[in-house]
mmCIF file of C-alpha atoms in Angstrom:
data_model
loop_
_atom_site.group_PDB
_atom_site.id
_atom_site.type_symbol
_atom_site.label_atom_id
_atom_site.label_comp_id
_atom_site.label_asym_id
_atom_site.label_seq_id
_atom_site.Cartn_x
_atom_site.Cartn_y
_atom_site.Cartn_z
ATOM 1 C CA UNK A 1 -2.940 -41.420 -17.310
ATOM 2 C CA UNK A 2 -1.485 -38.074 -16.409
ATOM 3 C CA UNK A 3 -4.283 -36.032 -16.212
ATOM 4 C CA UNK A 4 -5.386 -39.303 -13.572
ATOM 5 C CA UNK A 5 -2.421 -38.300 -11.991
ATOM 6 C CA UNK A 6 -2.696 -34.545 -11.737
ATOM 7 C CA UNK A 7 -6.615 -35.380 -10.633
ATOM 8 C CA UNK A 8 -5.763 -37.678 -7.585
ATOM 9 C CA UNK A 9 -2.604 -35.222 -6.583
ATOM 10 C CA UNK A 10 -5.264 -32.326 -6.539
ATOM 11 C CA UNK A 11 -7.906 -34.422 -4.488
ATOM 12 C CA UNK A 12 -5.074 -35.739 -1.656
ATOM 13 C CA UNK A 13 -3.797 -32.314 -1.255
ATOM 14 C CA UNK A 14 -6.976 -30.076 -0.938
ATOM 15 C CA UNK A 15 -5.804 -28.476 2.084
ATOM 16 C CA UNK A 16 -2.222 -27.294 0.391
ATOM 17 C CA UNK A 17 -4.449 -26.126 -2.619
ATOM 18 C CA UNK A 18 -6.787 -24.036 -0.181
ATOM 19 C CA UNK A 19 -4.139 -22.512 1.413
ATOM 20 C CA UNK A 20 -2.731 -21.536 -1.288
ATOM 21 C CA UNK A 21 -5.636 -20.245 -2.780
ATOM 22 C CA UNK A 22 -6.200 -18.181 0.268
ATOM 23 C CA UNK A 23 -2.561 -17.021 0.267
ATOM 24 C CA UNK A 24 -2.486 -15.495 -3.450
ATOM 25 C CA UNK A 25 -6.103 -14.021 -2.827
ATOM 26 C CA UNK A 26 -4.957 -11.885 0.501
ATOM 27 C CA UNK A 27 -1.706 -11.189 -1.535
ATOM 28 C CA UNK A 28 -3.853 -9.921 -4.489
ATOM 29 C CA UNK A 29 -5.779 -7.944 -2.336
ATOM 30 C CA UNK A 30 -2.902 -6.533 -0.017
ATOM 31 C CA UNK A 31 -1.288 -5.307 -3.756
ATOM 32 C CA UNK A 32 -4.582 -3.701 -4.467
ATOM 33 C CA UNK A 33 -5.377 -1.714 -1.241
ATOM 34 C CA UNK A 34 -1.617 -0.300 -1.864
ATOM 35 C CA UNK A 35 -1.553 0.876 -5.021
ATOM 36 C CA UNK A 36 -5.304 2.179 -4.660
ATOM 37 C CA UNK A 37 -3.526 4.274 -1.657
ATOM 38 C CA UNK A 38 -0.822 5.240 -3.478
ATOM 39 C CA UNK A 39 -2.790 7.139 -6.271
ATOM 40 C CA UNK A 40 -5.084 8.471 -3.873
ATOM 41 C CA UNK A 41 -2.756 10.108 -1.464
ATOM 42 C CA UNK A 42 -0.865 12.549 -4.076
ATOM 43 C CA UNK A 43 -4.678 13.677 -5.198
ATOM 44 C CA UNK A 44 -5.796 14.315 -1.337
ATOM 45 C CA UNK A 45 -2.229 16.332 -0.825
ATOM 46 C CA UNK A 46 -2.998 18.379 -3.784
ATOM 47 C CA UNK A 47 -6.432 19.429 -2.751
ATOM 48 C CA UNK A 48 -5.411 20.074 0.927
ATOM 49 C CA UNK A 49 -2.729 22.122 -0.647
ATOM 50 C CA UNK A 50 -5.100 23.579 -3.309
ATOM 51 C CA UNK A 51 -7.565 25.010 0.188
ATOM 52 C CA UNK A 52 -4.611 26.390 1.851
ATOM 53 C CA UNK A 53 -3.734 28.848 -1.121
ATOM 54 C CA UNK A 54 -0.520 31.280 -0.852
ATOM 55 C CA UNK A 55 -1.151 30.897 2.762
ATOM 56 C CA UNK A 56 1.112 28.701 3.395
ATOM 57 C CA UNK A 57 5.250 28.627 4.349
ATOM 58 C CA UNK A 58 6.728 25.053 3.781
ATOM 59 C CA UNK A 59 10.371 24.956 5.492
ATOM 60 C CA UNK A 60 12.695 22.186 6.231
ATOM 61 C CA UNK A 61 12.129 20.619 9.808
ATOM 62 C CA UNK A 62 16.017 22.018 10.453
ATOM 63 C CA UNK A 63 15.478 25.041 10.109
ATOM 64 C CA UNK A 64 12.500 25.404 12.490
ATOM 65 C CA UNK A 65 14.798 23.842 15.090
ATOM 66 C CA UNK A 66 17.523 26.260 14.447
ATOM 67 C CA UNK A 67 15.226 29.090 14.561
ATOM 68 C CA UNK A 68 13.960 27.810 18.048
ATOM 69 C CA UNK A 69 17.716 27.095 19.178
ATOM 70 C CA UNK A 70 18.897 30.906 18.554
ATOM 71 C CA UNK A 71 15.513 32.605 18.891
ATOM 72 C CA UNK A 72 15.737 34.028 15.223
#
């Protein structure tokens, strides 16, 4: 009787169940494609970083403005 029940619930509401298929697929995906970004970006900063070598000066953005404000 219930699993009747459950059955012709699931059958009369196909397009809810589709949508929300559809809706925990993109989120599953959308969770994915982030956290694949995530972990890639701090690799891709370190090897950019890694070409540059000693060559180069990291400074605040504040103090490039001040430096351009009193000509230092």
């Amino acid at each position: 009787m219930f699993l009747r029940m459950i059955k012709g619930t699931l059958f009369r509401q196909w397009k809810k169940m589709i949508m929300i298929a559809f809706t925990i697929a993109l989120g599953a995906s959308l969770a994915t494609a982030m956290l694949s970004v995530m972990l890639d970006v701090e690799d891709k900063v370190n090897q950019e970083l890694k070409t540059y070598g000693a060559n180069i000066t990291v400074v605040p953005k504040e103090s490039s403005v001040l430096n351009n404000l009193y000509e230092i």
